PDB file of C-alpha atoms in Angstrom:
ATOM      1  CA  UNK W  23      48.260 -29.347  56.474  1.00 79.00           C
ATOM      2  CA  UNK W  24      49.976 -29.977  52.997  1.00 85.00           C
ATOM      3  CA  UNK W  25      49.152 -26.801  51.067  1.00 92.00           C
ATOM      4  CA  UNK W  26      48.598 -28.295  47.593  1.00 96.00           C
ATOM      5  CA  UNK W  27      47.689 -32.063  46.270  1.00 98.00           C
ATOM      6  CA  UNK W  28      48.648 -32.803  42.464  1.00 98.00           C
ATOM      7  CA  UNK W  29      46.165 -35.707  41.273  1.00 98.00           C
ATOM      8  CA  UNK W  30      47.723 -37.502  38.163  1.00 98.00           C
ATOM      9  CA  UNK W  31      46.229 -39.999  36.061  1.00 98.00           C
ATOM     10  CA  UNK W  32      48.058 -43.118  35.204  1.00 98.00           C
ATOM     11  CA  UNK W  33      49.506 -43.119  31.648  1.00 98.00           C
ATOM     12  CA  UNK W  34      48.050 -44.946  28.715  1.00 98.00           C
ATOM     13  CA  UNK W  35      47.592 -48.980  28.909  1.00 98.00           C
ATOM     14  CA  UNK W  36      46.406 -51.184  25.890  1.00 98.00           C
ATOM     15  CA  UNK W  37      42.723 -51.184  27.506  1.00 98.00           C
ATOM     16  CA  UNK W  38      42.855 -47.295  27.078  1.00 98.00           C
ATOM     17  CA  UNK W  39      43.950 -47.605  23.549  1.00 98.00           C
ATOM     18  CA  UNK W  40      41.473 -49.975  22.634  1.00 97.00           C
ATOM     19  CA  UNK W  41      38.721 -48.412  24.573  1.00 97.00           C
ATOM     20  CA  UNK W  42      38.032 -51.067  26.687  1.00 98.00           C
ATOM     21  CA  UNK W  43      36.960 -50.808  30.523  1.00 97.00           C
ATOM     22  CA  UNK W  44      39.774 -51.588  33.030  1.00 97.00           C
ATOM     23  CA  UNK W  45      38.195 -50.942  36.389  1.00 97.00           C
ATOM     24  CA  UNK W  46      40.043 -53.096  38.901  1.00 95.00           C
ATOM     25  CA  UNK W  47      41.665 -55.069  36.409  1.00 97.00           C
ATOM     26  CA  UNK W  48      45.552 -54.864  36.842  1.00 98.00           C
ATOM     27  CA  UNK W  49      46.153 -53.677  33.089  1.00 98.00           C
ATOM     28  CA  UNK W  50      50.108 -52.584  32.588  1.00 98.00           C
ATOM     29  CA  UNK W  51      51.242 -49.567  31.011  1.00 98.00           C
ATOM     30  CA  UNK W  52      52.035 -49.685  27.328  1.00 98.00           C
ATOM     31  CA  UNK W  53      54.871 -48.320  25.417  1.00 98.00           C
ATOM     32  CA  UNK W  54      53.147 -45.210  24.907  1.00 98.00           C
ATOM     33  CA  UNK W  55      52.068 -45.152  28.697  1.00 98.00           C
ATOM     34  CA  UNK W  56      55.790 -45.733  29.715  1.00 98.00           C
ATOM     35  CA  UNK W  57      57.014 -42.946  28.022  1.00 98.00           C
ATOM     36  CA  UNK W  58      54.218 -40.271  29.409  1.00 98.00           C
ATOM     37  CA  UNK W  59      55.270 -41.534  32.807  1.00 98.00           C
ATOM     38  CA  UNK W  60      58.594 -40.472  32.458  1.00 98.00           C
ATOM     39  CA  UNK W  61      57.530 -37.382  30.854  1.00 98.00           C
ATOM     40  CA  UNK W  62      55.255 -36.268  33.545  1.00 98.00           C
ATOM     41  CA  UNK W  63      58.268 -37.427  36.027  1.00 98.00           C
ATOM     42  CA  UNK W  64      60.314 -34.798  34.599  1.00 97.00           C
ATOM     43  CA  UNK W  65      58.096 -32.267  34.163  1.00 97.00           C
ATOM     44  CA  UNK W  66      57.574 -32.415  38.212  1.00 97.00           C
ATOM     45  CA  UNK W  67      61.242 -32.833  38.776  1.00 96.00           C
ATOM     46  CA  UNK W  68      62.199 -29.530  39.787  1.00 92.00           C
ATOM     47  CA  UNK W  69      58.779 -29.161  42.040  1.00 95.00           C
ATOM     48  CA  UNK W  70      60.720 -29.041  45.190  1.00 95.00           C
ATOM     49  CA  UNK W  71      57.622 -28.720  47.169  1.00 96.00           C
ATOM     50  CA  UNK W  72      56.638 -32.495  46.691  1.00 97.00           C
ATOM     51  CA  UNK W  73      57.162 -34.375  49.996  1.00 97.00           C
ATOM     52  CA  UNK W  74      55.314 -37.552  49.453  1.00 98.00           C
ATOM     53  CA  UNK W  75      53.991 -39.648  46.353  1.00 98.00           C
ATOM     54  CA  UNK W  76      50.916 -41.848  46.986  1.00 98.00           C
ATOM     55  CA  UNK W  77      49.431 -44.278  44.345  1.00 98.00           C
ATOM     56  CA  UNK W  78      46.762 -46.960  43.870  1.00 98.00           C
ATOM     57  CA  UNK W  79      48.038 -50.174  44.218  1.00 98.00           C
ATOM     58  CA  UNK W  80      47.280 -51.448  40.461  1.00 98.00           C
ATOM     59  CA  UNK W  81      50.421 -51.542  38.316  1.00 98.00           C
ATOM     60  CA  UNK W  82      49.572 -48.905  36.005  1.00 98.00           C
ATOM     61  CA  UNK W  83      49.321 -46.446  38.708  1.00 98.00           C
ATOM     62  CA  UNK W  84      52.710 -47.194  40.709  1.00 98.00           C
ATOM     63  CA  UNK W  85      54.756 -47.464  37.435  1.00 98.00           C
ATOM     64  CA  UNK W  86      53.326 -43.728  37.000  1.00 98.00           C
ATOM     65  CA  UNK W  87      53.919 -42.713  40.352  1.00 98.00           C
ATOM     66  CA  UNK W  88      57.317 -44.331  40.570  1.00 98.00           C
ATOM     67  CA  UNK W  89      58.473 -42.429  37.414  1.00 98.00           C
ATOM     68  CA  UNK W  90      57.524 -39.244  39.776  1.00 98.00           C
ATOM     69  CA  UNK W  91      58.742 -40.336  43.051  1.00 98.00           C
ATOM     70  CA  UNK W  92      62.285 -41.447  41.594  1.00 98.00           C
ATOM     71  CA  UNK W  93      63.116 -37.608  40.907  1.00 97.00           C
ATOM     72  CA  UNK W  94      62.552 -36.796  44.638  1.00 97.00           C
ATOM     73  CA  UNK W  95      64.377 -39.609  46.061  1.00 97.00           C
ATOM     74  CA  UNK W  96      61.067 -40.704  48.012  1.00 97.00           C
ATOM     75  CA  UNK W  97      59.168 -44.132  48.213  1.00 98.00           C
ATOM     76  CA  UNK W  98      55.717 -44.681  46.481  1.00 98.00           C
ATOM     77  CA  UNK W  99      53.229 -45.134  49.246  1.00 98.00           C
ATOM     78  CA  UNK W 100      50.052 -47.404  47.811  1.00 98.00           C
ATOM     79  CA  UNK W 101      46.865 -47.040  49.402  1.00 98.00           C
ATOM     80  CA  UNK W 102      43.567 -49.496  48.109  1.00 98.00           C
ATOM     81  CA  UNK W 103      41.051 -46.390  48.623  1.00 98.00           C
ATOM     82  CA  UNK W 104      42.566 -44.942  45.372  1.00 98.00           C
ATOM     83  CA  UNK W 105      42.062 -47.896  42.883  1.00 98.00           C
ATOM     84  CA  UNK W 106      40.015 -47.603  40.075  1.00 98.00           C
ATOM     85  CA  UNK W 107      35.885 -47.721  40.147  1.00 96.00           C
ATOM     86  CA  UNK W 108      35.104 -51.367  40.237  1.00 97.00           C
ATOM     87  CA  UNK W 109      33.230 -52.440  36.511  1.00 96.00           C
ATOM     88  CA  UNK W 110      32.390 -55.853  37.384  1.00 96.00           C
ATOM     89  CA  UNK W 111      31.334 -57.933  34.725  1.00 97.00           C
ATOM     90  CA  UNK W 112      32.084 -55.277  32.153  1.00 97.00           C
ATOM     91  CA  UNK W 113      35.893 -54.967  32.947  1.00 98.00           C
ATOM     92  CA  UNK W 114      37.772 -55.953  29.588  1.00 98.00           C
ATOM     93  CA  UNK W 115      34.712 -54.808  27.333  1.00 98.00           C
ATOM     94  CA  UNK W 116      34.327 -51.954  24.915  1.00 97.00           C
ATOM     95  CA  UNK W 117      31.158 -49.623  25.534  1.00 95.00           C
ATOM     96  CA  UNK W 118      29.600 -51.140  22.184  1.00 97.00           C
ATOM     97  CA  UNK W 119      29.848 -54.755  23.784  1.00 97.00           C
ATOM     98  CA  UNK W 120      28.627 -53.287  27.020  1.00 96.00           C
ATOM     99  CA  UNK W 121      25.700 -51.644  25.376  1.00 96.00           C
ATOM    100  CA  UNK W 122      24.808 -54.874  23.520  1.00 97.00           C
ATOM    101  CA  UNK W 123      24.925 -57.070  26.501  1.00 95.00           C
ATOM    102  CA  UNK W 124      23.408 -54.743  29.355  1.00 94.00           C
ATOM    103  CA  UNK W 125      21.345 -51.917  27.242  1.00 95.00           C
ATOM    104  CA  UNK W 126      19.209 -50.849  30.401  1.00 93.00           C
ATOM    105  CA  UNK W 127      22.308 -50.846  32.933  1.00 93.00           C
ATOM    106  CA  UNK W 128      24.128 -49.149  30.149  1.00 93.00           C
ATOM    107  CA  UNK W 129      21.643 -46.217  29.552  1.00 93.00           C
ATOM    108  CA  UNK W 130      21.814 -45.843  33.183  1.00 90.00           C
ATOM    109  CA  UNK W 131      25.737 -45.609  33.429  1.00 90.00           C
ATOM    110  CA  UNK W 132      25.875 -43.031  30.753  1.00 87.00           C
ATOM    111  CA  UNK W 133      23.466 -40.788  32.579  1.00 85.00           C
ATOM    112  CA  UNK W 134      25.422 -41.173  35.631  1.00 81.00           C
ATOM    113  CA  UNK W 135      23.295 -43.106  37.841  1.00 80.00           C
ATOM    114  CA  UNK W 136      24.615 -45.513  40.179  1.00 78.00           C
ATOM    115  CA  UNK W 137      21.653 -47.516  41.336  1.00 82.00           C
ATOM    116  CA  UNK W 138      20.440 -50.133  39.130  1.00 86.00           C
ATOM    117  CA  UNK W 139      23.975 -51.408  38.190  1.00 90.00           C
ATOM    118  CA  UNK W 140      23.945 -54.263  40.520  1.00 88.00           C
ATOM    119  CA  UNK W 141      23.229 -56.770  38.024  1.00 88.00           C
ATOM    120  CA  UNK W 142      26.621 -55.897  36.236  1.00 92.00           C
ATOM    121  CA  UNK W 143      28.332 -55.485  39.702  1.00 94.00           C
ATOM    122  CA  UNK W 144      29.407 -51.997  38.980  1.00 94.00           C
ATOM    123  CA  UNK W 145      30.889 -50.307  42.285  1.00 94.00           C
ATOM    124  CA  UNK W 146      28.457 -47.280  43.301  1.00 92.00           C
ATOM    125  CA  UNK W 147      29.948 -43.796  42.310  1.00 91.00           C
ATOM    126  CA  UNK W 148      29.195 -42.584  46.095  1.00 92.00           C
ATOM    127  CA  UNK W 149      31.349 -45.146  47.429  1.00 94.00           C
ATOM    128  CA  UNK W 150      34.253 -44.382  45.153  1.00 95.00           C
ATOM    129  CA  UNK W 151      34.028 -40.725  45.966  1.00 95.00           C
ATOM    130  CA  UNK W 152      33.962 -41.169  49.620  1.00 95.00           C
ATOM    131  CA  UNK W 153      37.321 -43.276  49.782  1.00 97.00           C
ATOM    132  CA  UNK W 154      39.060 -41.259  47.463  1.00 97.00           C
ATOM    133  CA  UNK W 155      38.102 -37.971  49.181  1.00 96.00           C
ATOM    134  CA  UNK W 156      38.717 -39.694  52.630  1.00 96.00           C
ATOM    135  CA  UNK W 157      42.290 -40.985  51.310  1.00 98.00           C
ATOM    136  CA  UNK W 158      42.982 -37.515  50.268  1.00 97.00           C
ATOM    137  CA  UNK W 159      42.004 -35.902  53.710  1.00 95.00           C
ATOM    138  CA  UNK W 160      44.164 -38.145  55.567  1.00 96.00           C
ATOM    139  CA  UNK W 161      47.136 -37.599  53.287  1.00 97.00           C
ATOM    140  CA  UNK W 162      46.780 -34.052  53.634  1.00 95.00           C
ATOM    141  CA  UNK W 163      46.656 -34.218  57.323  1.00 93.00           C
ATOM    142  CA  UNK W 164      49.597 -36.643  57.500  1.00 94.00           C
ATOM    143  CA  UNK W 165      51.559 -33.949  56.219  1.00 94.00           C
ATOM    144  CA  UNK W 166      52.813 -30.721  57.649  1.00 89.00           C
ATOM    145  CA  UNK W 167      53.293 -28.754  54.697  1.00 93.00           C
ATOM    146  CA  UNK W 168      54.454 -29.039  50.820  1.00 96.00           C
ATOM    147  CA  UNK W 169      52.918 -30.819  48.191  1.00 97.00           C
ATOM    148  CA  UNK W 170      51.248 -34.491  48.085  1.00 98.00           C
ATOM    149  CA  UNK W 171      51.110 -36.229  44.460  1.00 98.00           C
ATOM    150  CA  UNK W 172      48.442 -38.664  44.239  1.00 98.00           C
ATOM    151  CA  UNK W 173      48.451 -40.985  41.307  1.00 98.00           C
ATOM    152  CA  UNK W 174      45.138 -42.993  40.522  1.00 98.00           C
ATOM    153  CA  UNK W 175      42.908 -43.244  37.774  1.00 98.00           C
ATOM    154  CA  UNK W 176      40.157 -41.669  35.484  1.00 97.00           C
ATOM    155  CA  UNK W 177      36.806 -42.528  37.342  1.00 95.00           C
ATOM    156  CA  UNK W 178      38.309 -42.500  40.767  1.00 97.00           C
ATOM    157  CA  UNK W 179      39.757 -38.900  40.253  1.00 97.00           C
ATOM    158  CA  UNK W 180      36.909 -37.288  38.701  1.00 95.00           C
ATOM    159  CA  UNK W 181      34.441 -38.733  41.335  1.00 95.00           C
ATOM    160  CA  UNK W 182      37.105 -37.750  44.455  1.00 96.00           C
ATOM    161  CA  UNK W 183      37.707 -34.740  43.268  1.00 96.00           C
ATOM    162  CA  UNK W 184      33.930 -33.734  42.967  1.00 94.00           C
ATOM    163  CA  UNK W 185      33.771 -34.660  46.504  1.00 94.00           C
ATOM    164  CA  UNK W 186      36.685 -32.882  47.464  1.00 95.00           C
ATOM    165  CA  UNK W 187      35.529 -29.324  46.052  1.00 94.00           C
ATOM    166  CA  UNK W 188      32.170 -29.947  47.600  1.00 92.00           C
ATOM    167  CA  UNK W 189      30.008 -30.794  44.598  1.00 91.00           C
ATOM    168  CA  UNK W 190      28.637 -34.084  45.871  1.00 80.00           C
ATOM    169  CA  UNK W 191      29.786 -37.669  46.621  1.00 77.00           C
ATOM    170  CA  UNK W 192      29.116 -38.995  43.219  1.00 70.00           C
ATOM    171  CA  UNK W 193      26.056 -37.252  42.062  1.00 70.00           C
ATOM    172  CA  UNK W 194      27.945 -34.536  40.032  1.00 78.00           C
ATOM    173  CA  UNK W 195      28.957 -34.731  36.346  1.00 77.00           C
ATOM    174  CA  UNK W 196      30.582 -30.999  35.874  1.00 80.00           C
ATOM    175  CA  UNK W 197      34.268 -32.790  35.933  1.00 87.00           C
ATOM    176  CA  UNK W 198      35.107 -34.978  32.658  1.00 86.00           C
ATOM    177  CA  UNK W 199      37.645 -37.736  33.442  1.00 92.00           C
ATOM    178  CA  UNK W 200      41.244 -36.611  32.791  1.00 97.00           C
ATOM    179  CA  UNK W 201      43.394 -37.887  29.722  1.00 98.00           C
ATOM    180  CA  UNK W 202      46.316 -40.356  30.489  1.00 98.00           C
ATOM    181  CA  UNK W 203      49.240 -38.858  32.346  1.00 98.00           C
ATOM    182  CA  UNK W 204      47.518 -35.625  32.856  1.00 98.00           C
ATOM    183  CA  UNK W 205      46.832 -33.975  36.172  1.00 98.00           C
ATOM    184  CA  UNK W 206      44.695 -31.665  38.300  1.00 98.00           C
ATOM    185  CA  UNK W 207      45.919 -29.336  41.142  1.00 97.00           C
ATOM    186  CA  UNK W 208      44.043 -28.526  44.233  1.00 97.00           C
ATOM    187  CA  UNK W 209      44.916 -26.217  46.967  1.00 95.00           C
ATOM    188  CA  UNK W 210      43.910 -27.087  50.534  1.00 94.00           C
ATOM    189  CA  UNK W 211      41.664 -24.465  52.140  1.00 87.00           C
ATOM    190  CA  UNK W 212      41.503 -25.448  55.741  1.00 68.00           C
ATOM    191  CA  UNK W 213      41.575 -28.445  57.870  1.00 56.00           C
ATOM    192  CA  UNK W 214      40.103 -31.466  56.339  1.00 52.00           C
ATOM    193  CA  UNK W 215      36.567 -31.215  57.605  1.00 64.00           C
ATOM    194  CA  UNK W 216      33.154 -30.796  56.021  1.00 72.00           C
ATOM    195  CA  UNK W 217      32.758 -30.697  52.341  1.00 79.00           C
ATOM    196  CA  UNK W 218      34.693 -28.030  49.879  1.00 89.00           C
ATOM    197  CA  UNK W 219      38.089 -28.469  51.639  1.00 94.00           C
ATOM    198  CA  UNK W 220      40.090 -27.810  48.681  1.00 94.00           C
ATOM    199  CA  UNK W 221      40.051 -25.396  45.908  1.00 94.00           C
ATOM    200  CA  UNK W 222      40.632 -26.606  42.197  1.00 96.00           C
ATOM    201  CA  UNK W 223      43.326 -24.291  40.814  1.00 96.00           C
ATOM    202  CA  UNK W 224      44.231 -26.384  37.487  1.00 96.00           C
ATOM    203  CA  UNK W 225      42.350 -29.705  35.638  1.00 96.00           C
ATOM    204  CA  UNK W 226      43.793 -31.860  32.923  1.00 97.00           C
ATOM    205  CA  UNK W 227      47.236 -30.369  32.578  1.00 97.00           C
ATOM    206  CA  UNK W 228      49.441 -32.307  30.099  1.00 97.00           C
ATOM    207  CA  UNK W 229      52.429 -34.701  31.123  1.00 97.00           C
ATOM    208  CA  UNK W 230      54.960 -32.200  29.848  1.00 95.00           C
ATOM    209  CA  UNK W 231      53.351 -28.903  31.636  1.00 94.00           C
ATOM    210  CA  UNK W 232      56.333 -28.198  33.824  1.00 85.00           C
ATOM    211  CA  UNK W 233      55.152 -25.332  35.833  1.00 68.00           C
ATOM    212  CA  UNK W 234      57.230 -25.028  38.898  1.00 62.00           C
ATOM    213  CA  UNK W 235      55.316 -23.444  42.226  1.00 59.00           C
TER     214      UNK W 235
END
């Protein structure tokens, strides 16, 4: 089993900057995001425990992952289970636009409720949590030791991480979404069975945080 996982949110995009929902839309990093990706890559460059880098297939995550992987001479492995939560008809819109067009569904979303969002084709929170958690369990089991880096998205990481620490599949609201190119660190506690198989040791570390294990 890998002993540790580092979960990294992708760098900034123009949608992030303008407050628009991205979801499954493939929005690239902007210049700020590219710089953030380089910074987090350099911060993790001296961590010799890193043995693999997995990424959402969306370009903003892959570009961030490649900036990390290049320092370790390894290839980024894309996995569709790491993609962002799908936001259906809301993708490309601001929160104000969503509230105006879907007032009832918007209130449910802001309250953390998943059911009732079918009209807008928004992916269920629990489904996101399960697929992300399942992918991370598999990555951990695939590597005998070392650190695995997982590059994904704000909602996917916060929902998946809640499931990973045993706080529930989509119904836990205690973890806020990380900032762009910030990261969380979890230690694998036991074989990837049951709930709470990791321990959260750091959350929302900035791109330039260069602590080496």
